[in-house]
Amino acid sequence: MKNRKARLAVLGAAVALLLVPPLVSAGGEETGPQIRGLRMMVPNSPGGGYDITARTAVKAIEDAGLNGNVEVFNLPGAGGTVGLGRLVNERGNGKLAMSMGLGVVGSVYTNKSPSSLQDTTAIAKLTEEADIVVVSKDSPYQTIQQLVEAWRADPGSVPVGGGSAPGGPDHLAPMLMAQAAGIPPSRVNYIPFDGGGELMASVLGGKVGFGVSGIGETRDQIASGALRALAVTSPQRVPGIDAPTLKESGVDVSFTNWRGIVAPPGLSDSDKDRLIGLFTRLQDTPQWRDALQRNGWTPAFQPGDDFAAFLKAENDRVAAVLKELGLA
């Protein structure tokens, strides 16, 4: 009888181990609560800034043992507002998040989206990043001054491409550049692309006079010599990029993009806390710190309610700029 009880106790312990999910990763490091079946939506095409940010963050999360597999999928369209609408319709779904940024704020206005970022659950602001002005290696423009001179002389003949819809960062940056250079924004020939991947193909193919995009989307092509960097939009130069700032080049513009994570509305407190906790733990991992440095991203972590307040302020700021440009 005693032997039988002992066997049953061992069997019960084994079953319990199988049923209870481990809280410790393979390396013995405590990972916190896992979100099984977590999916990350990217509201633009592969190769764009939201896509690179999402896949980089997810890889760091998985490599650091913070969560199991996270599926990343793309749902492009209308400057990110197609994905935004899908997210808002997934009310209460604590297993879905979306990578986004400043571009979606403007797209809500220019695409007259019925959904806005105020309808989502703010999870975390992750990064800030300068935009960069680039041309193909075969471009006649060797400096930003040469480009601005030609642009000022005949704005329509120097089309500018951006990886975001009107109202997004890649659109706002050249519009602010044009204003500073004395070019009426109405005369700017802006060609939008759905993400940095499509934009870079057009810059390399000479279909636009120059492109404005995030540094992370252009770094490899700059390093290979396929693209020439003419200027960065940030207040200071960017390490690893041989290009001046716009301000020091005589164009009085200082502009940075940002990216973050939002989730559907109506989340339970526990689901919201799990998502915020996941991205909070990510900040202290060597995998994420390496990714920030590799991509030239400035850490700008802002969780939960702080990020929600930031989104409200950005919404008001972008609306004011778009009204000034006659786009909202």
Short mmCIF file of C-alpha atoms in Angstrom, two decimals:
data_model
loop_
_atom_site.label_atom_id
_atom_site.label_comp_id
_atom_site.label_asym_id
_atom_site.label_seq_id
_atom_site.Cartn_x
_atom_site.Cartn_y
_atom_site.Cartn_z
CA MET A 1 0.00 0.00 0.00
CA LYS A 2 2.84 2.37 0.92
CA ASN A 3 4.62 1.64 -2.38
CA ARG A 4 1.40 2.30 -4.29
CA LYS A 5 0.90 5.66 -2.55
CA ALA A 6 4.49 6.62 -3.31
CA ARG A 7 4.04 5.76 -6.99
CA LEU A 8 0.83 7.81 -7.15
CA ALA A 9 2.56 10.80 -5.52
CA VAL A 10 5.38 10.69 -8.07
CA LEU A 11 2.89 10.39 -10.92
CA GLY A 12 0.88 13.34 -9.58
CA ALA A 13 3.99 15.50 -9.36
CA ALA A 14 4.95 14.63 -12.95
CA VAL A 15 1.47 15.53 -14.23
CA ALA A 16 1.59 18.84 -12.35
CA LEU A 17 4.92 19.70 -14.01
CA LEU A 18 3.41 19.05 -17.41
CA LEU A 19 0.32 21.16 -16.78
CA VAL A 20 1.91 24.22 -15.19
CA PRO A 21 3.82 26.47 -17.65
CA PRO A 22 7.39 27.16 -16.55
CA LEU A 23 8.27 30.60 -15.23
CA VAL A 24 11.96 30.02 -15.85
CA SER A 25 13.64 30.16 -19.24
CA ALA A 26 16.06 27.55 -20.55
CA GLY A 27 18.93 29.64 -19.22
CA GLY A 28 17.49 29.67 -15.70
CA GLU A 29 16.43 33.33 -15.85
CA GLU A 30 12.98 34.25 -14.54
CA THR A 31 10.94 35.65 -17.40
CA GLY A 32 7.72 36.82 -15.75
CA PRO A 33 4.23 35.96 -17.04
CA GLN A 34 4.20 34.71 -20.62
CA ILE A 35 1.59 35.80 -23.18
CA ARG A 36 0.83 32.66 -25.13
CA GLY A 37 -0.28 33.19 -28.73
CA LEU A 38 0.82 36.84 -28.83
CA ARG A 39 0.68 38.38 -32.32
CA MET A 40 2.25 41.64 -33.50
CA MET A 41 0.57 43.50 -36.35
CA VAL A 42 2.58 45.76 -38.66
CA PRO A 43 0.34 48.31 -40.45
CA ASN A 44 2.68 48.81 -43.41
CA SER A 45 4.66 46.73 -45.91
CA PRO A 46 7.71 44.60 -45.09
CA GLY A 47 10.89 46.66 -44.87
CA GLY A 48 9.24 49.78 -43.45
CA GLY A 49 10.02 51.38 -40.11
CA TYR A 50 7.13 49.79 -38.21
CA ASP A 51 8.08 46.41 -39.68
CA ILE A 52 11.76 46.70 -38.73
CA THR A 53 10.87 47.91 -35.24
CA ALA A 54 8.36 45.11 -34.68
CA ARG A 55 10.59 42.31 -35.93
CA THR A 56 13.61 43.66 -34.04
CA ALA A 57 11.67 43.95 -30.77
CA VAL A 58 10.10 40.51 -31.18
CA LYS A 59 13.49 38.87 -31.88
CA ALA A 60 14.97 40.54 -28.80
CA ILE A 61 11.99 39.40 -26.70
CA GLU A 62 12.34 35.81 -27.90
CA ASP A 63 16.14 35.71 -27.67
CA ALA A 64 16.03 37.09 -24.13
CA GLY A 65 13.51 34.45 -23.09
CA LEU A 66 10.87 37.01 -22.15
CA ASN A 67 8.13 35.26 -24.13
CA GLY A 68 7.53 32.31 -26.39
CA ASN A 69 7.11 32.67 -30.14
CA VAL A 70 5.44 35.89 -31.26
CA GLU A 71 3.91 35.97 -34.75
CA VAL A 72 4.57 39.15 -36.74
CA PHE A 73 2.22 39.86 -39.64
CA ASN A 74 1.73 42.76 -42.05
CA LEU A 75 -1.59 44.47 -42.78
CA PRO A 76 -0.68 47.50 -44.93
CA GLY A 77 -2.95 50.15 -46.34
CA ALA A 78 -3.98 53.81 -46.07
CA GLY A 79 -0.90 54.92 -44.17
CA GLY A 80 -1.46 52.46 -41.34
CA THR A 81 -5.13 53.20 -40.77
CA VAL A 82 -6.29 49.85 -42.23
CA GLY A 83 -4.31 48.12 -39.49
CA LEU A 84 -5.53 50.63 -36.93
CA GLY A 85 -9.15 49.86 -37.82
CA ARG A 86 -8.49 46.13 -37.44
CA LEU A 87 -6.86 46.70 -34.06
CA VAL A 88 -9.75 48.79 -32.74
CA ASN A 89 -12.23 46.13 -33.89
CA GLU A 90 -10.34 43.49 -31.84
CA ARG A 91 -11.71 44.96 -28.60
CA GLY A 92 -10.61 43.06 -25.50
CA ASN A 93 -8.00 40.94 -27.33
CA GLY A 94 -5.00 40.83 -25.00
CA LYS A 95 -3.00 38.68 -27.42
CA LEU A 96 -2.70 41.32 -30.16
CA ALA A 97 -0.45 44.38 -30.35
CA MET A 98 0.49 46.78 -33.13
CA SER A 99 3.76 48.46 -33.98
CA MET A 100 3.16 52.11 -34.93
CA GLY A 101 4.54 55.62 -34.82
CA LEU A 102 4.13 59.24 -35.74
CA GLY A 103 2.96 58.35 -39.25
CA VAL A 104 -0.28 56.82 -38.02
CA VAL A 105 -1.12 60.01 -36.11
CA GLY A 106 -1.14 62.06 -39.32
CA SER A 107 -2.73 59.35 -41.44
CA VAL A 108 -5.82 59.39 -39.24
CA TYR A 109 -6.43 62.96 -40.47
CA THR A 110 -5.38 62.67 -44.11
CA ASN A 111 -7.26 59.39 -44.63
CA LYS A 112 -10.28 60.55 -42.60
CA SER A 113 -10.06 57.37 -40.55
CA PRO A 114 -13.08 56.58 -38.38
CA SER A 115 -10.67 55.17 -35.77
CA SER A 116 -7.91 57.08 -33.99
CA LEU A 117 -5.07 56.22 -31.63
CA GLN A 118 -7.19 57.55 -28.78
CA ASP A 119 -9.36 54.45 -29.36
CA THR A 120 -6.45 52.10 -28.59
CA THR A 121 -4.72 50.99 -25.40
CA ALA A 122 -1.32 52.67 -25.12
CA ILE A 123 1.36 50.12 -24.22
CA ALA A 124 4.76 51.75 -24.68
CA LYS A 125 6.75 54.27 -26.64
CA LEU A 126 10.00 52.54 -27.56
CA THR A 127 12.32 54.65 -29.70
CA GLU A 128 13.05 57.95 -31.34
CA GLU A 129 14.90 58.21 -34.64
CA ALA A 130 16.08 60.92 -36.97
CA ASP A 131 14.87 60.98 -40.53
CA ILE A 132 17.52 61.12 -43.21
CA VAL A 133 17.69 62.72 -46.66
CA VAL A 134 19.14 60.30 -49.20
CA VAL A 135 19.80 60.11 -52.94
CA SER A 136 21.02 57.29 -55.14
CA LYS A 137 24.75 56.91 -55.78
CA ASP A 138 24.14 58.15 -59.36
CA SER A 139 22.38 61.34 -58.27
CA PRO A 140 23.87 64.66 -59.41
CA TYR A 141 23.42 66.01 -55.87
CA GLN A 142 26.57 65.62 -53.80
CA THR A 143 25.49 67.86 -50.91
CA ILE A 144 22.27 68.97 -49.27
CA GLN A 145 23.00 72.54 -50.42
CA GLN A 146 23.06 71.42 -54.07
CA LEU A 147 19.79 69.55 -53.61
CA VAL A 148 18.02 72.48 -51.93
CA GLU A 149 19.26 74.89 -54.62
CA ALA A 150 17.82 72.72 -57.42
CA TRP A 151 14.63 72.10 -55.44
CA ARG A 152 14.11 75.81 -54.81
CA ALA A 153 14.66 76.65 -58.49
CA ASP A 154 11.99 74.21 -59.72
CA PRO A 155 10.19 72.28 -56.94
CA GLY A 156 8.03 70.23 -59.26
CA SER A 157 11.02 68.80 -61.15
CA VAL A 158 12.60 67.36 -57.99
CA PRO A 159 10.06 64.88 -56.62
CA VAL A 160 10.58 63.72 -53.05
CA GLY A 161 9.59 60.26 -51.92
CA GLY A 162 8.62 59.26 -48.40
CA GLY A 163 7.77 55.99 -46.72
CA SER A 164 4.58 57.33 -45.21
CA ALA A 165 1.28 58.77 -46.35
CA PRO A 166 0.62 62.52 -46.20
CA GLY A 167 0.66 63.51 -42.56
CA GLY A 168 3.32 60.94 -41.65
CA PRO A 169 6.91 61.73 -40.62
CA ASP A 170 8.41 61.18 -44.06
CA HIS A 171 5.89 63.69 -45.40
CA LEU A 172 6.08 66.24 -42.57
CA ALA A 173 9.90 66.37 -42.66
CA PRO A 174 10.26 67.48 -46.33
CA MET A 175 7.32 69.87 -45.96
CA LEU A 176 9.07 71.54 -43.03
CA MET A 177 12.28 71.53 -45.08
CA ALA A 178 10.47 73.24 -47.95
CA GLN A 179 9.07 75.93 -45.65
CA ALA A 180 12.54 76.60 -44.24
CA ALA A 181 13.98 76.80 -47.77
CA GLY A 182 11.33 79.28 -48.92
CA ILE A 183 9.43 76.74 -51.04
CA PRO A 184 5.62 76.84 -50.70
CA PRO A 185 4.51 73.38 -49.47
CA SER A 186 1.80 73.42 -52.15
CA ARG A 187 4.54 73.27 -54.80
CA VAL A 188 6.27 70.22 -53.32
CA ASN A 189 5.92 67.11 -55.48
CA TYR A 190 5.61 64.52 -52.71
CA ILE A 191 5.21 60.85 -53.69
CA PRO A 192 4.11 58.55 -50.85
CA PHE A 193 5.15 54.91 -50.59
CA ASP A 194 3.75 52.30 -48.24
CA GLY A 195 6.85 51.86 -46.11
CA GLY A 196 10.59 52.31 -46.47
CA GLY A 197 11.10 49.17 -48.53
CA GLU A 198 9.09 50.49 -51.50
CA LEU A 199 10.61 53.94 -51.09
CA MET A 200 14.21 52.73 -51.23
CA ALA A 201 13.54 50.81 -54.44
CA SER A 202 12.27 54.03 -56.05
CA VAL A 203 15.21 56.11 -54.80
CA LEU A 204 17.69 53.52 -56.06
CA GLY A 205 15.83 53.37 -59.37
CA GLY A 206 15.95 57.14 -59.82
CA LYS A 207 12.15 57.48 -59.80
CA VAL A 208 12.33 60.30 -57.23
CA GLY A 209 14.85 63.11 -56.88
CA PHE A 210 15.48 62.27 -53.23
CA GLY A 211 13.98 60.29 -50.39
CA VAL A 212 13.25 61.01 -46.75
CA SER A 213 13.03 58.05 -44.41
CA GLY A 214 14.21 56.59 -41.12
CA ILE A 215 17.87 55.81 -40.63
CA GLY A 216 17.16 52.18 -39.79
CA GLU A 217 15.58 51.69 -43.22
CA THR A 218 18.55 53.17 -45.10
CA ARG A 219 21.63 52.23 -43.08
CA ASP A 220 22.53 49.08 -45.04
CA GLN A 221 22.22 50.79 -48.44
CA ILE A 222 24.28 53.75 -47.23
CA ALA A 223 26.96 51.39 -45.92
CA SER A 224 27.06 49.51 -49.25
CA GLY A 225 27.41 52.76 -51.22
CA ALA A 226 24.09 52.36 -53.04
CA LEU A 227 22.69 55.44 -51.30
CA ARG A 228 24.31 58.78 -50.48
CA ALA A 229 23.28 60.42 -47.20
CA LEU A 230 22.95 64.20 -47.55
CA ALA A 231 21.58 65.26 -44.15
CA VAL A 232 19.86 64.09 -40.97
CA THR A 233 16.85 65.84 -39.47
CA SER A 234 17.85 65.48 -35.80
CA PRO A 235 19.32 68.29 -33.67
CA GLN A 236 22.69 66.47 -33.51
CA ARG A 237 24.63 64.36 -35.98
CA VAL A 238 24.00 60.61 -35.87
CA PRO A 239 26.95 58.35 -34.98
CA GLY A 240 27.95 56.13 -37.89
CA ILE A 241 26.26 58.34 -40.51
CA ASP A 242 28.56 60.68 -42.45
CA ALA A 243 26.06 63.48 -42.95
CA PRO A 244 25.46 66.92 -41.42
CA THR A 245 22.28 68.03 -39.71
CA LEU A 246 19.84 70.17 -41.68
CA LYS A 247 20.37 73.04 -39.24
CA GLU A 248 24.12 73.17 -39.71
CA SER A 249 23.52 73.04 -43.47
CA GLY A 250 21.45 76.22 -43.40
CA VAL A 251 17.99 74.60 -43.36
CA ASP A 252 16.40 75.54 -40.05
CA VAL A 253 14.58 72.28 -39.30
CA SER A 254 14.90 69.88 -36.35
CA PHE A 255 12.65 66.82 -36.54
CA THR A 256 12.60 63.32 -35.01
CA ASN A 257 10.30 60.37 -35.54
CA TRP A 258 9.18 57.95 -32.82
CA ARG A 259 7.73 54.46 -32.66
CA GLY A 260 5.81 52.47 -30.11
CA ILE A 261 3.28 49.75 -29.35
CA VAL A 262 -0.49 49.97 -28.91
CA ALA A 263 -3.13 47.29 -28.29
CA PRO A 264 -6.89 46.97 -28.79
CA PRO A 265 -9.31 48.92 -26.59
CA GLY A 266 -11.16 47.34 -23.69
CA LEU A 267 -8.31 45.21 -22.32
CA SER A 268 -8.62 43.77 -18.84
CA ASP A 269 -6.22 45.25 -16.29
CA SER A 270 -4.28 41.98 -16.18
CA ASP A 271 -3.86 41.82 -19.98
CA LYS A 272 -2.78 45.46 -20.12
CA ASP A 273 -0.29 44.94 -17.28
CA ARG A 274 1.16 41.83 -18.98
CA LEU A 275 1.80 43.71 -22.23
CA ILE A 276 3.28 46.75 -20.49
CA GLY A 277 5.39 44.46 -18.31
CA LEU A 278 6.74 42.59 -21.33
CA PHE A 279 8.02 45.76 -23.01
CA THR A 280 9.27 47.13 -19.69
CA ARG A 281 11.43 44.04 -19.15
CA LEU A 282 12.67 44.29 -22.73
CA GLN A 283 14.42 47.58 -21.95
CA ASP A 284 17.03 45.97 -19.69
CA THR A 285 18.03 43.16 -22.02
CA PRO A 286 21.38 43.17 -23.84
CA GLN A 287 19.54 42.02 -26.97
CA TRP A 288 17.45 45.21 -27.08
CA ARG A 289 20.36 47.50 -26.16
CA ASP A 290 22.38 45.99 -29.01
CA ALA A 291 19.45 46.48 -31.41
CA LEU A 292 19.12 50.16 -30.44
CA GLN A 293 22.79 50.78 -31.14
CA ARG A 294 22.81 48.75 -34.36
CA ASN A 295 19.85 50.63 -35.82
CA GLY A 296 20.80 54.10 -34.61
CA TRP A 297 17.65 54.33 -32.49
CA THR A 298 17.50 56.57 -29.43
CA PRO A 299 15.87 54.82 -26.45
CA ALA A 300 12.70 56.70 -25.50
CA PHE A 301 10.78 54.28 -23.30
CA GLN A 302 7.47 55.57 -21.98
CA PRO A 303 4.96 53.02 -20.65
CA GLY A 304 1.20 52.96 -20.27
CA ASP A 305 -0.48 56.15 -19.12
CA ASP A 306 2.60 58.28 -19.84
CA PHE A 307 2.57 57.06 -23.44
CA ALA A 308 -1.19 57.74 -23.66
CA ALA A 309 -0.60 61.35 -22.60
CA PHE A 310 2.21 61.65 -25.14
CA LEU A 311 -0.08 60.32 -27.90
CA LYS A 312 -2.67 62.96 -27.06
CA ALA A 313 -0.06 65.73 -27.23
CA GLU A 314 1.33 64.42 -30.54
CA ASN A 315 -2.17 64.24 -31.97
CA ASP A 316 -2.73 67.91 -31.16
CA ARG A 317 0.70 68.92 -32.54
CA VAL A 318 0.31 67.05 -35.84
CA ALA A 319 -3.23 68.37 -36.32
CA ALA A 320 -1.92 71.93 -35.98
CA VAL A 321 0.88 71.32 -38.53
CA LEU A 322 -1.49 69.68 -41.03
CA LYS A 323 -3.96 72.56 -40.73
CA GLU A 324 -1.14 74.97 -41.45
CA LEU A 325 -0.29 72.94 -44.56
CA GLY A 326 -3.96 72.82 -45.58
CA LEU A 327 -4.19 69.06 -45.11
CA ALA A 328 -6.52 68.83 -42.12
#
